[in-house]
Amino acid sequence: PTREAIDPVRYISNYSSGKQGYAIAAAAVALGAETVLVSGPVDLPIPPGVQLIPVTSAVEMLAASERELPSDIAIFTAAVADWRVAEEKNQKIKKDKSGIPDLKFVENPDILQTIAKRTSKRPTLVIGFAAETENLVENARDKLKKKGCDLIVANDVSKEHGVFGGDKNTVQLVSASGVESWGLLSKQDVAQRLMAQLAAQLTAGKA
Ligand code: C5P
């Protein structure tokens, strides 16, 4: 089954196919995890065994993510828009004689950072993604610190790599303990390796 179309008529968004996030949810189910997938509108089948929570905004995505706490692992793959229009209209904004609408913007919450910096019910492992076109590792290190997460999965999205919308990904894992490069893999393989590694880390921590 695909999810229903519940998209607004006009909206501001970042592009993301959702493929990597959906593959991660499927890999988590395969390892026996109780898996909740909070997802914006994408054109992908719902992985069997996951509980899907459909959302259409960053504010809803944060609220849904917080409602699902506590959790052992939280992974943030969504390409969340940094800003949203300050005033959401209930009707389509018509093109009329008054010309180009003067839209005001406000900042969206940083979902990853908000969850990673929680003082109560912080998931044991909080993972972020970083889409970069240059200085991959350096930017990922900065992001790791700024957002307060345990791991950043950095992928190069410069055009020649064809990551966007494609089925493959070249990632580097950046954590406090160093950098790991995985080379070119399918998004499924990235998901399975990532989940296996996180499961092992979680078990080691609880031992
Ligand atoms: O800062 P930047 O957007 O590059 O960071 C990417 C990471 O932060 C991703 O894991 C993304 O899901 C997360 N993010 C978020 N909320 C935002 C912006 C990004 O959770 N508003």
XYZ file of N, CA and C and ligand atoms in Angstrom, residues 58 76-82 108-113 127-132 143 146-147, ligand 1:
90
model
N 7.160 20.182 9.729
C 8.215 19.944 10.719
C 7.638 19.967 12.130
N 17.151 10.242 12.375
C 16.514 11.372 11.691
C 17.057 11.506 10.278
N 16.287 11.016 9.320
C 16.739 11.065 7.925
C 15.970 12.096 7.105
N 14.927 12.664 7.678
C 14.073 13.554 6.883
C 14.815 14.826 6.473
N 14.547 15.282 5.261
C 15.102 16.550 4.781
C 14.134 17.654 5.190
N 14.243 18.048 6.436
C 13.287 19.017 6.985
C 13.619 20.425 6.477
N 12.603 21.156 6.067
C 12.830 22.534 5.611
C 13.235 23.391 6.808
N 14.172 24.294 6.599
C 14.641 25.127 7.708
C 13.626 26.198 8.096
N 11.772 26.701 11.403
C 11.207 25.440 11.871
C 12.003 24.923 13.061
N 11.386 24.103 13.910
C 12.181 23.498 14.985
C 13.190 22.534 14.380
N 14.364 22.411 15.006
C 15.318 21.387 14.593
C 14.955 20.126 15.378
N 14.383 19.165 14.682
C 13.817 17.985 15.341
C 14.930 17.144 15.975
N 15.966 16.890 15.182
C 17.108 16.102 15.660
C 17.719 16.729 16.918
N 17.983 18.024 16.840
C 18.626 18.717 17.965
C 17.723 18.735 19.206
N 20.679 9.508 16.078
C 21.449 9.527 14.840
C 20.903 10.579 13.888
N 21.798 11.374 13.331
C 21.393 12.356 12.331
C 22.022 12.037 10.989
N 21.473 12.606 9.958
C 22.057 12.498 8.631
C 22.560 13.876 8.214
N 23.504 13.919 7.320
C 23.983 15.195 6.814
C 24.208 15.066 5.321
N 23.443 15.817 4.580
C 23.640 15.852 3.131
C 24.573 17.013 2.835
N 25.712 16.702 2.273
C 26.696 17.758 2.017
C 27.159 17.694 0.568
N 28.300 19.328 12.887
C 26.887 19.006 13.100
C 26.705 18.099 14.303
N 27.070 20.398 17.351
C 25.998 21.401 17.445
C 24.675 20.743 17.817
N 24.395 19.600 17.215
C 23.089 18.976 17.422
C 23.062 18.062 18.642
O 21.417 21.030 9.753
P 21.032 20.055 8.707
O 19.637 20.269 8.202
O 21.991 19.913 7.577
O 21.068 18.657 9.467
C 20.601 17.482 8.903
C 20.084 16.585 9.993
O 19.222 17.318 10.876
C 19.219 15.460 9.456
O 19.344 14.348 10.291
C 17.819 16.059 9.510
O 16.828 15.058 9.563
C 17.890 16.858 10.794
N 17.014 18.043 10.832
C 15.941 18.080 11.721
N 15.158 19.201 11.779
C 15.405 20.269 11.016
C 16.496 20.247 10.121
C 17.276 19.113 10.052
O 15.709 17.107 12.416
N 14.620 21.331 11.088
